[in-house]
């Protein structure tokens, strides 16, 4: 019995040695009959413990070994086809939170701020200038591309394009995410959108207004391609607006007529309603019920009058827009004014008749 | 494997790339190799002879070299949309490494899966998509069904009855003329 | 988004068609109605997508079969139990259910089509001309008939009969009023004694 105990002890020792060895990542096969069982149990236990510890902590890209900030900045500029001044573009990526963090660090270390020059400047100035340019150019471009679209619609499209989510999405896919110096990680959408505006500001500062506008035209405006612009502007009463617009043009009031219907008594009913003005068809649209079809037909008619139908020519972007000349002072009509004029006229007519 | 289980996706473009200006989607490449091991010899050859040319031609791609002892050579490519691709190139000739580098440069970070359709467009139709009433006669809109006119077979050509009747009416009219002439 | 929703609704909508089966061959009719039930007339057709239309057929009681098909064309049925096989001539089936012949004709024409049971549900058959108002309101189009409806003597007005030119002289011993008399042929002479009507 003692012999067997000794033997089992020795065996146990050997096993512990082997488990120690297997603590390293590579596991060699050792020809022992019970070895595979132990190995399996060991690997299962390690897997369980790894899951308990949780996933790998998300780190900034700069924390990995293969990172060189200067070369990344250089590559960023070249990738976009722009020649930046290094100081400007570096400034564009510095967020105010980073500046404050640096200040706090230096205060902690006991360094006197008066002695050392604090070079870091955050990107808020560049971002402001960039934001102004983006806003202005987007509106000017849209007003020139859609000259008959109402001002409210232009503003709606502008708000969509210049929104935080859109600009942060663009910034992320240009490669700003890894270059940003800020306290928050993962980078917030607000930081990303501000960085994008700062980049545009940097282009404006280094290369001039025309190049900055080309930049906006190449990155911000193509995001309209997959979007229906008429859906961005919410019109509450399309029929009312249509009546006012037709009166403005000098055509007769809109008359909706049922064109075709199918399966009127079923769930899958379909009605086609056409809107006529002076006995001429303006637009037609289908719908699940007559009211829906009428409303959609009114919207279609408005689209036709504003020249923003689905069959309109595409936006002038890329190389086609190299020699594009825009009228910066163009003003589009306002829908609210049109409605106001129409209804005030109606009131006058009513009071006159009364 | 059933159709649903094979990974597939429509054609995708990152951020409408190419519509405005073309941006190379490859953000950075890292060449990992061992300085002494035999498997990395071709990789070292590539780094000595071909890498500078590549980096000069593509200034928008950040190139890193990462020597790792006792490890197989590999390339890590990181794309603008966050995708990371690792290629192991043990014992691959320098020309093949060149080709793989070129492949990584020219693709976007979208995962390569089976394409459902190799065309994508945002405006599939300019004349409007078909609907059942596109080419129907507008008269049908005011017709009350069932309608005998629309139901009956269209007459094409003359039946035997028609031919005989025509002959008879011709003969009759001729006869009448004949009678009239005779009477006169 | 709303506009695309509504245009998709319009493209994938089911249209309702009406067809008059008066004096039509059921088999030719079935062949004529197939593309409408399957949706083959639509450019959005695909066998996997359910794009078939509804077809309303009336006057199925007045269909016309060629030759002696009323007597010789058999419908078979098996109840899936032992000894459950039966067959009946077309005229017997027609007497029992005036829509059955046309229904079976369309069903057998759709052989090989996987969604045929669903398509049969979209076929609405009415023996006479009275179709319910609710169904008539759904109808959007009419399918042309397959055969010319012959004009019977009773369909001609007296005027037209009088106006019709005399093509030839009858022989002297011809019985002119013979068509008005009763048909004195005995019915059921072709059927075995076991199956004759009582």
XYZ file of C-alpha atoms in Angstrom:
736
model
C 0.000 0.000 0.000
C 2.782 2.333 0.869
C 4.406 1.596 -2.460
C 1.232 2.514 -4.303
C 0.954 5.756 -2.297
C 4.547 6.622 -3.181
C 3.842 5.780 -6.807
C 0.639 7.939 -6.818
C 2.501 10.784 -5.112
C 5.209 10.630 -7.742
C 2.565 10.508 -10.436
C 0.806 13.515 -8.868
C 4.094 15.406 -8.808
C 4.706 14.636 -12.420
C 1.186 15.808 -13.297
C 1.644 19.102 -11.434
C 4.909 19.623 -13.258
C 3.190 18.977 -16.523
C 0.344 21.377 -15.661
C 2.934 24.022 -14.785
C 4.555 23.467 -18.111
C 1.181 23.721 -19.817
C 0.676 27.135 -18.253
C 2.685 28.391 -21.218
C 0.611 28.748 -24.389
C 1.979 25.734 -26.282
C 0.877 22.306 -25.107
C 2.885 19.330 -26.310
C 1.477 15.849 -26.419
C 2.985 13.577 -23.814
C 2.360 9.861 -24.127
C 0.534 9.192 -20.886
C -2.767 7.385 -20.790
C -4.660 9.841 -18.545
C -2.947 12.974 -19.833
C -5.602 13.984 -22.379
C -8.360 13.899 -19.752
C -6.453 16.228 -17.474
C -5.566 18.495 -20.375
C -9.200 18.783 -21.371
C -10.267 19.640 -17.835
C -7.469 22.160 -17.518
C -8.335 23.904 -20.780
C -12.013 24.010 -19.821
C -11.187 25.611 -16.474
C -8.943 28.206 -18.142
C -11.697 29.045 -20.629
C -14.213 29.487 -17.812
C -11.854 31.809 -15.923
C -11.176 33.845 -19.052
C -14.893 34.378 -19.566
C -15.288 35.446 -15.934
C -12.560 38.051 -16.282
C -14.427 39.595 -19.202
C -13.516 40.855 -22.702
C -10.304 42.625 -23.597
C -10.337 46.274 -22.560
C -10.896 48.645 -25.491
C -7.750 50.638 -26.049
C -6.953 53.641 -28.167
C -5.077 52.813 -31.347
C -2.140 54.893 -30.115
C -1.547 52.469 -27.244
C -0.428 49.670 -29.571
C 3.201 49.439 -30.491
C 2.844 50.165 -34.231
C 1.899 53.846 -34.012
C 3.593 57.003 -35.140
C 1.477 60.118 -34.753
C 3.402 62.285 -37.193
C 3.316 59.731 -39.990
C -0.364 59.101 -39.327
C -1.100 62.815 -39.636
C 0.921 62.935 -42.867
C -0.947 59.909 -44.235
C -4.288 61.487 -43.275
C -3.557 64.574 -45.334
C -2.281 62.595 -48.339
C -5.199 60.161 -48.200
C -7.670 63.006 -48.579
C -5.616 64.595 -51.329
C -5.001 67.765 -49.336
C -1.660 69.378 -48.454
C -1.977 70.498 -44.875
C 0.274 72.614 -42.758
C 1.372 70.247 -40.001
C 0.688 72.601 -37.086
C -2.810 73.482 -38.318
C -3.904 69.935 -38.849
C -2.450 68.803 -35.525
C -4.368 71.612 -33.851
C -7.547 70.414 -35.535
C -7.365 67.103 -33.683
C -6.810 68.535 -30.212
C -9.989 68.605 -28.181
C -10.535 70.999 -25.295
C -10.835 68.114 -22.815
C -7.313 67.017 -23.779
C -5.979 70.529 -23.195
C -7.537 70.623 -19.738
C -6.192 67.178 -18.961
C -2.685 68.335 -19.905
C -3.055 71.429 -17.748
C -4.159 69.306 -14.801
C -1.223 66.957 -15.367
C 1.260 69.804 -15.356
C -0.314 71.281 -12.245
C -0.039 67.878 -10.562
C 3.595 67.603 -11.497
C 4.109 70.984 -9.885
C 5.270 72.744 -13.049
C 4.707 76.467 -13.001
C 2.605 77.553 -15.953
C 4.215 80.960 -16.171
C 7.691 79.525 -16.774
C 6.791 77.030 -19.458
C 4.899 78.002 -22.607
C 1.737 76.065 -22.994
C 1.607 75.386 -26.721
C -1.546 73.380 -26.872
C -4.494 75.122 -28.466
C -7.746 73.319 -28.926
C -9.743 73.103 -32.144
C -12.767 75.216 -31.154
C -11.755 78.197 -33.336
C -11.086 76.067 -36.389
C -14.283 74.146 -35.709
C -16.329 77.354 -35.613
C -14.958 78.567 -38.926
C -15.368 75.137 -40.437
C -18.960 74.844 -39.214
C -19.842 78.225 -40.710
C -18.357 77.260 -44.052
C -20.081 73.881 -44.139
C -23.460 75.384 -43.241
C -23.172 78.209 -45.716
C -21.890 76.151 -48.625
C -24.425 73.345 -48.149
C -27.271 75.849 -48.252
C -25.851 77.720 -51.266
C -25.276 74.471 -53.177
C -28.773 73.161 -52.450
C -30.407 76.465 -53.364
C -28.609 76.378 -56.724
C -29.334 72.702 -57.404
C -32.983 72.916 -56.399
C -33.986 76.504 -57.309
C -37.715 75.843 -56.898
C -37.480 74.007 -53.573
C -38.881 75.990 -50.652
C -36.537 77.489 -48.078
C -37.991 75.310 -45.315
C -37.094 72.234 -47.338
C -33.555 73.485 -47.946
C -33.176 74.085 -44.204
C -34.471 70.593 -43.456
C -31.927 68.967 -45.794
C -29.205 71.185 -44.344
C -30.105 70.147 -40.795
C -29.922 66.501 -41.805
C -26.515 66.874 -43.473
C -24.961 69.008 -40.752
C -26.351 66.964 -37.850
C -23.964 65.549 -35.276
C -24.640 61.934 -36.255
C -23.937 62.584 -39.952
C -20.696 64.532 -39.426
C -19.413 62.053 -36.839
C -20.168 59.218 -39.270
C -18.208 60.970 -42.014
C -15.324 61.770 -39.637
C -15.117 58.170 -38.461
C -14.875 56.835 -42.006
C -12.211 59.335 -43.018
C -9.902 58.142 -40.240
C -10.257 60.898 -37.646
C -11.141 58.481 -34.856
C -7.596 57.264 -34.232
C -5.992 60.707 -34.523
C -8.229 62.588 -32.066
C -6.608 63.687 -28.818
C -9.357 63.859 -26.231
C -10.174 62.591 -22.795
C -13.223 60.547 -23.733
C -12.790 57.036 -25.044
C -14.534 55.606 -27.043
C -14.715 58.912 -28.877
C -18.107 60.618 -28.564
C -20.037 61.652 -31.693
C -19.866 65.277 -30.567
C -16.064 65.139 -30.488
C -15.954 63.501 -33.924
C -18.281 66.059 -35.498
C -16.305 68.918 -33.984
C -13.092 67.371 -35.325
C -14.590 67.175 -38.810
C -15.565 70.833 -38.666
C -12.035 71.635 -37.445
C -10.550 69.700 -40.378
C -12.685 71.769 -42.765
C -11.504 74.876 -40.897
C -7.901 73.720 -41.367
C -8.458 73.268 -45.118
C -9.983 76.740 -45.215
C -7.023 78.230 -43.367
C -4.308 76.433 -45.354
C -5.771 76.099 -48.824
C -8.474 78.741 -49.135
C -12.237 78.874 -49.471
C -12.532 77.158 -52.832
C -10.618 74.056 -51.724
C -12.598 73.930 -48.479
C -15.858 74.094 -50.442
C -14.646 71.285 -52.724
C -13.880 69.288 -49.573
C -17.435 69.785 -48.308
C -18.813 68.919 -51.732
C -16.788 65.685 -51.839
C -17.556 64.395 -48.358
C -20.745 65.929 -46.986
C -23.025 66.375 -49.995
C -22.729 62.824 -51.455
C -24.498 61.566 -48.319
C -27.680 62.831 -49.956
C -27.462 60.208 -52.676
C -29.304 57.439 -50.866
C -31.791 59.772 -49.203
C -35.184 60.983 -50.425
C -34.960 64.759 -49.931
C -38.714 65.294 -50.021
C -39.146 63.052 -46.999
C -36.720 65.176 -44.971
C -39.075 68.160 -45.049
C -42.262 67.446 -43.099
C -45.256 69.050 -44.757
C -48.284 68.850 -42.488
C -50.957 69.834 -45.004
C -49.760 69.173 -48.559
C -53.142 69.916 -50.140
C -53.306 73.362 -48.532
C -49.828 74.248 -49.712
C -50.601 72.913 -53.186
C -53.684 75.140 -53.433
C -51.604 78.183 -52.479
C -48.804 77.301 -54.935
C -51.214 76.737 -57.847
C -52.902 80.053 -57.082
C -49.469 81.714 -57.093
C -48.625 80.227 -60.502
C -51.995 81.291 -61.844
C -53.551 77.865 -62.387
C -56.919 76.613 -61.207
C -57.534 74.984 -57.814
C -56.583 71.319 -57.387
C -59.332 68.734 -58.032
C -58.683 65.204 -56.884
C -60.253 62.418 -58.970
C -60.284 58.656 -58.536
C -58.423 57.067 -61.470
C -58.373 53.342 -60.794
C -59.182 51.053 -57.894
C -58.580 47.391 -57.181
C -59.966 45.081 -54.513
C -62.120 47.789 -52.905
C -63.692 45.388 -50.391
C -60.480 43.580 -49.445
C -57.647 44.347 -47.021
C -55.270 44.769 -49.970
C -57.299 47.583 -51.489
C -55.550 50.003 -53.833
C -56.746 53.372 -55.093
C -55.090 55.645 -57.650
C -55.981 59.306 -57.220
C -55.005 61.982 -59.720
C -54.941 65.722 -59.028
C -56.196 67.929 -61.846
C -55.796 71.659 -62.241
C -57.634 73.398 -65.111
C -58.624 69.912 -66.299
C -54.964 68.967 -66.793
C -53.388 66.160 -64.775
C -50.755 67.513 -62.400
C -49.783 64.325 -60.553
C -51.160 60.955 -59.526
C -50.357 58.543 -56.763
C -51.527 55.207 -55.353
C -52.621 54.584 -51.777
C -54.144 52.000 -49.472
C -57.245 54.162 -48.942
C -58.690 57.077 -50.872
C -57.514 59.632 -48.285
C -53.968 58.289 -48.278
C -53.875 58.285 -52.080
C -55.164 61.865 -52.185
C -52.538 63.049 -49.712
C -49.727 61.271 -51.576
C -50.969 62.700 -54.873
C -50.841 66.195 -53.379
C -47.247 65.523 -52.272
C -46.377 64.263 -55.752
C -47.879 67.397 -57.256
C -45.786 69.569 -54.935
C -42.690 67.575 -55.904
C -43.434 68.179 -59.573
C -43.950 71.893 -59.081
C -40.757 72.176 -57.009
C -38.903 70.084 -59.621
C -37.685 67.561 -57.045
C -39.376 64.422 -58.440
C -37.690 61.040 -58.245
C -36.829 61.301 -61.921
C -34.849 64.544 -61.497
C -31.243 64.700 -62.735
C -28.613 63.720 -60.145
C -26.570 66.187 -58.091
C -23.483 67.615 -59.786
C -20.623 66.150 -57.764
C -17.040 65.040 -58.218
C -15.293 65.822 -61.463
C -18.472 67.191 -63.083
C -18.487 69.950 -60.475
C -14.928 71.159 -61.146
C -16.100 74.263 -62.995
C -19.305 74.736 -61.037
C -20.266 78.362 -60.529
C -22.802 78.967 -57.789
C -24.857 82.045 -57.102
C -24.091 82.811 -53.472
C -26.874 85.352 -53.169
C -29.679 83.115 -54.399
C -32.805 83.208 -52.268
C -35.490 80.509 -52.397
C -39.162 81.156 -51.797
C -40.554 80.454 -48.377
C -43.587 78.177 -48.106
C -44.887 79.992 -45.032
C -44.970 83.277 -46.941
C -46.765 81.722 -49.898
C -49.421 80.338 -47.565
C -49.748 83.624 -45.716
C -50.232 85.600 -48.929
C -52.765 83.134 -50.285
C -54.910 83.080 -47.162
C -54.773 86.848 -46.667
C -55.979 87.244 -50.250
C -58.775 84.778 -49.576
C -59.794 86.746 -46.492
C -59.862 89.968 -48.501
C -61.997 88.311 -51.158
C -64.379 86.959 -48.517
C -64.682 90.325 -46.745
C -65.129 92.076 -50.105
C -67.858 89.641 -51.150
C -69.499 89.948 -47.701
C -25.159 23.963 -47.202
C -28.518 25.724 -47.692
C -28.809 29.027 -49.483
C -29.578 30.928 -46.265
C -26.506 29.721 -44.394
C -23.899 30.792 -46.951
C -22.924 34.352 -45.888
C -24.002 36.779 -48.567
C -24.581 40.493 -48.882
C -25.367 43.196 -51.422
C -22.650 45.363 -52.904
C -21.652 48.092 -50.451
C -19.626 51.282 -50.701
C -18.130 53.093 -47.733
C -19.360 56.692 -47.434
C -20.194 57.046 -51.193
C -16.456 56.783 -51.910
C -15.640 57.777 -55.472
C -18.678 59.997 -56.033
C -16.866 63.006 -54.624
C -13.217 62.061 -54.564
C -11.616 58.660 -54.268
C -10.097 57.952 -50.857
C -7.881 54.882 -50.486
C -9.650 52.820 -47.863
C -6.465 51.245 -46.519
C -5.435 53.186 -43.441
C -2.274 51.403 -42.340
C -0.260 48.280 -43.106
C 1.990 46.508 -40.614
C 4.593 44.042 -41.906
C 5.472 41.564 -39.155
C 8.519 39.363 -39.690
C 11.424 37.653 -37.932
C 14.916 39.016 -38.527
C 16.596 35.640 -38.584
C 14.105 32.828 -39.223
C 14.015 31.230 -42.671
C 10.276 31.582 -43.185
C 10.632 35.376 -43.212
C 13.403 35.484 -45.816
C 11.090 36.423 -48.666
C 9.409 39.011 -46.474
C 12.800 40.537 -45.688
C 13.555 40.494 -49.420
C 10.303 42.309 -50.110
C 11.012 44.907 -47.419
C 14.462 45.575 -48.839
C 13.471 45.814 -52.509
C 9.769 46.559 -52.972
C 8.456 48.270 -49.868
C 9.888 51.733 -50.490
C 8.276 51.850 -53.925
C 4.914 50.937 -52.464
C 5.084 53.522 -49.693
C 6.192 56.250 -52.105
C 3.346 55.494 -54.490
C 0.808 55.448 -51.654
C 1.600 58.266 -49.227
C -1.897 57.971 -47.776
C -1.124 54.569 -46.250
C 0.861 54.463 -43.002
C 3.418 51.628 -43.249
C 4.810 49.994 -40.112
C 7.475 47.340 -39.723
C 7.246 45.094 -36.689
C 10.075 42.598 -36.227
C 8.983 39.713 -33.995
C 11.340 36.958 -32.969
C 10.474 33.326 -33.686
C 7.164 34.241 -35.325
C 5.807 33.651 -38.780
C 5.710 36.601 -41.183
C 2.364 38.317 -41.685
C 0.706 41.494 -42.887
C -1.950 43.320 -40.859
C -4.135 45.735 -42.826
C -6.441 48.198 -41.091
C -9.185 49.960 -43.003
C -11.036 53.213 -42.519
C -14.270 51.527 -41.457
C -12.451 49.690 -38.644
C -11.981 46.327 -40.370
C -8.727 44.503 -39.620
C -7.298 41.803 -41.898
C -4.362 39.535 -41.098
C -2.545 37.576 -43.800
C 0.057 34.932 -43.022
C 2.719 34.806 -45.724
C 5.164 32.155 -44.549
C 7.475 31.047 -47.392
C 5.605 33.155 -49.958
C 7.731 34.615 -52.762
C 8.292 38.399 -52.800
C 6.217 38.723 -55.992
C 3.314 37.079 -54.206
C 3.747 39.390 -51.216
C 3.646 42.323 -53.678
C 0.408 41.016 -55.143
C -1.182 40.561 -51.740
C -0.138 44.063 -50.681
C -1.673 45.427 -53.870
C -4.852 43.445 -53.166
C -5.091 44.901 -49.669
C -4.543 48.410 -51.022
C -7.290 48.209 -53.597
C -10.070 46.720 -51.496
C -12.359 48.505 -49.064
C -12.863 47.414 -45.491
C -16.163 45.732 -46.313
C -16.003 42.008 -45.594
C -15.664 39.815 -48.668
C -18.737 37.602 -48.893
C -20.759 36.147 -51.739
C -22.448 38.951 -53.674
C -26.176 38.652 -54.096
C -26.027 41.145 -56.967
C -22.865 42.716 -58.353
C -24.693 45.925 -59.270
C -26.089 48.495 -56.852
C -27.939 51.675 -57.686
C -29.869 54.195 -55.632
C -32.112 55.100 -58.580
C -33.218 51.860 -60.227
C -35.880 53.574 -62.302
C -36.311 57.004 -63.875
C -39.566 56.332 -65.738
C -41.243 54.904 -62.666
C -41.639 51.317 -61.545
C -44.349 49.266 -63.255
C -47.793 48.965 -61.725
C -50.796 47.015 -63.079
C -52.561 50.133 -64.370
C -49.640 51.569 -66.312
C -50.710 50.356 -69.746
C -54.413 49.706 -69.180
C -57.011 51.548 -71.234
C -58.348 54.519 -69.261
C -61.849 53.574 -70.410
C -61.714 50.636 -68.020
C -61.782 53.118 -65.137
C -65.367 54.089 -65.941
C -66.556 50.661 -67.133
C -68.992 48.640 -65.070
C -67.981 44.995 -65.080
C -69.036 42.563 -66.527
C -68.975 44.302 -69.899
C -70.142 42.511 -73.054
C -67.912 44.517 -75.399
C -64.741 43.720 -73.479
C -65.774 40.120 -73.021
C -66.635 39.070 -76.582
C -64.061 37.582 -78.929
C -62.570 40.099 -81.363
C -63.698 39.542 -84.888
C -60.771 38.781 -87.227
C -61.755 38.200 -90.835
C -65.025 37.073 -92.353
C -66.987 33.940 -91.520
C -68.597 31.771 -94.176
C -71.982 33.238 -93.251
C -70.662 36.759 -93.777
C -69.289 35.900 -97.237
C -72.584 34.356 -98.357
C -74.600 37.276 -96.986
C -72.298 39.767 -98.728
C -72.732 37.903 -102.022
C -76.474 37.901 -101.569
C -76.707 41.605 -100.718
C -74.526 42.386 -103.757
C -76.747 40.279 -105.964
C -79.869 41.922 -104.503
C -78.605 45.451 -105.060
C -77.551 44.530 -108.594
C -80.964 43.005 -109.139
C -82.645 46.176 -107.890
C -80.470 48.241 -110.236
C -81.282 45.820 -113.051
C -85.003 46.137 -112.266
C -84.730 49.915 -112.125
C -82.929 49.956 -115.472
C -85.535 47.550 -116.900
C -88.389 49.666 -115.508
C -86.912 52.733 -117.060
C -40.254 56.503 -47.248
C -44.031 56.885 -47.398
C -43.832 57.365 -51.147
C -41.835 54.169 -51.616
C -44.249 52.321 -49.344
C -47.167 53.413 -51.459
C -45.497 52.678 -54.828
C -44.547 49.218 -53.587
C -48.170 48.660 -52.566
C -49.245 49.666 -56.065
C -46.746 47.381 -57.820
C -47.516 44.299 -55.726
C -51.282 44.772 -55.623
C -53.624 41.954 -56.671
C -55.997 42.864 -59.501
C -59.385 41.264 -59.885
C -60.474 39.929 -63.284
C -63.913 38.747 -64.419
C -64.661 36.140 -67.079
C -67.913 35.029 -68.702
C -67.910 31.247 -69.186
C -71.113 31.185 -71.213
C -70.701 28.769 -74.189
C -66.955 28.444 -73.500
C -64.894 25.250 -73.477
C -63.769 24.652 -69.860
C -60.338 23.358 -70.874
C -59.560 26.276 -73.186
C -60.862 28.633 -70.510
C -58.601 27.046 -67.921
C -55.617 27.565 -70.204
C -56.692 31.171 -70.766
C -57.055 31.921 -67.044
C -53.689 30.397 -66.034
C -51.448 33.446 -66.580
C -53.792 35.654 -64.551
C -53.889 33.253 -61.598
C -50.127 32.792 -61.614
C -49.275 36.427 -62.282
C -47.393 35.682 -65.521
C -48.749 38.834 -67.101
C -46.759 40.961 -64.630
C -43.096 41.950 -65.063
C -42.637 41.456 -61.306
C -43.509 37.771 -61.654
C -41.466 35.155 -59.852
C -42.601 31.673 -58.899
C -41.451 32.189 -55.300
C -43.272 35.501 -54.842
C -47.025 35.320 -54.559
C -48.126 37.703 -57.319
C -51.218 35.949 -58.649
C -54.464 37.791 -59.334
C -58.061 36.981 -58.439
C -60.305 35.666 -61.226
C -64.109 35.683 -60.935
C -65.851 33.330 -63.387
C -69.628 33.405 -63.817
C -72.025 31.351 -65.972
C -70.069 28.180 -65.231
C -73.354 26.285 -65.527
C -73.482 27.181 -69.219
C -70.091 25.896 -70.323
C -69.876 23.925 -73.553
C -67.910 20.682 -73.949
C -66.757 19.435 -77.340
C -68.043 16.318 -79.064
C -69.410 13.705 -76.689
C -67.295 14.821 -73.724
C -70.382 15.333 -71.575
C -70.857 11.583 -71.810
C -67.308 10.275 -72.134
C -65.162 12.657 -70.039
C -64.813 11.101 -66.588
C -64.001 12.643 -63.232
C -62.299 10.274 -60.817
C -62.350 10.391 -57.024
C -60.783 8.240 -54.286
C -61.716 8.664 -50.622
C -58.325 7.178 -49.556
C -60.155 4.363 -47.880
C -60.394 0.822 -49.236
C -62.921 0.488 -52.005
C -63.257 4.241 -52.147
C -62.649 4.710 -55.850
C -65.454 6.185 -57.938
C -65.829 7.820 -61.325
C -68.575 9.860 -62.918
C -69.310 11.319 -66.345
C -69.023 15.026 -66.809
C -72.794 15.541 -67.106
C -73.446 13.817 -63.751
C -70.782 15.906 -62.042
C -72.201 19.031 -63.654
C -75.674 18.247 -62.374
C -74.359 17.727 -58.853
C -72.143 20.835 -58.814
C -72.174 23.226 -61.811
C -68.786 24.724 -60.891
C -66.902 21.452 -60.454
C -65.897 20.838 -64.087
C -64.281 24.216 -64.557
C -62.627 24.032 -61.142
C -61.083 20.661 -61.906
C -60.010 21.828 -65.372
C -58.099 24.782 -63.898
C -56.642 22.602 -61.137
C -55.264 20.026 -63.553
C -53.893 22.798 -65.795
C -51.921 24.096 -62.796
C -50.208 20.711 -62.379
C -46.557 21.154 -61.465
C -47.049 24.619 -59.958
C -46.173 24.523 -56.281
C -48.571 27.225 -55.123
C -51.562 25.791 -56.981
C -53.731 25.377 -53.867
C -53.267 29.084 -53.083
C -54.106 30.000 -56.665
C -57.262 27.894 -56.571
C -58.401 29.890 -53.543
C -58.193 33.018 -55.702
C -60.479 31.506 -58.347
C -64.114 32.440 -57.622
C -66.724 30.441 -59.546
C -70.404 31.282 -59.860
C -72.825 29.059 -61.768
C -75.140 31.830 -62.968
C -74.834 35.511 -63.737
C -75.570 36.684 -60.187
C -72.189 37.474 -58.622
C -72.290 39.089 -55.134
C -72.081 42.905 -55.226
C -69.077 42.977 -52.910
C -67.066 40.831 -55.303
C -68.180 42.786 -58.357
C -66.951 45.995 -56.730
C -63.444 44.559 -56.507
C -63.209 43.766 -60.219
C -60.844 45.877 -62.307
C -60.731 44.175 -65.704
C -62.333 41.643 -67.987
C -60.716 38.667 -69.735
C -61.828 38.058 -73.310
C -63.704 34.875 -74.063
C -62.036 31.976 -75.827
C -64.780 30.935 -78.245
C -67.331 32.908 -80.223
C -70.757 32.573 -78.601
C -73.061 31.197 -81.298
C -76.195 33.157 -82.020
C -79.240 30.953 -81.512
C -82.387 31.305 -83.568
C -84.216 32.648 -80.513
C -81.580 35.449 -80.235
C -82.582 36.845 -83.639
C -85.409 39.403 -83.604
C -88.404 38.913 -85.944
C -87.226 41.885 -88.013
C -83.834 40.310 -88.685
C -85.488 37.018 -89.612
C -87.772 38.770 -92.067
C -84.927 40.814 -93.521
C -82.643 37.796 -94.026
C -82.246 37.080 -97.790
C -83.645 33.855 -99.146
C -80.594 31.793 -100.152
C -82.391 28.797 -101.692
C -85.832 27.219 -102.148
C -86.860 24.473 -99.720
C -87.761 21.088 -101.297
C -91.512 20.464 -101.530
C -91.669 17.718 -98.887
C -89.666 19.656 -96.240
C -91.312 20.081 -92.818
C -90.629 23.781 -92.081
C -92.149 23.854 -88.576
C -90.307 20.703 -87.497
C -87.849 22.441 -85.125
C -90.654 23.593 -82.873
C -91.796 20.056 -82.017
C -90.588 18.109 -78.951
C -87.428 16.006 -79.103
C -88.810 12.469 -78.878
C -85.442 10.625 -78.499
C -85.224 8.528 -75.322
C -82.644 9.789 -72.787
C -80.010 7.627 -71.103
C -79.893 5.047 -73.924
C -76.099 4.923 -73.807
C -75.826 4.132 -70.075
C -75.973 0.653 -68.562
C -79.149 -0.348 -66.711
C -77.422 -0.127 -63.329
C -76.573 3.584 -63.726
C -79.727 4.856 -65.478
C -81.673 7.560 -63.660
C -84.877 6.423 -62.112
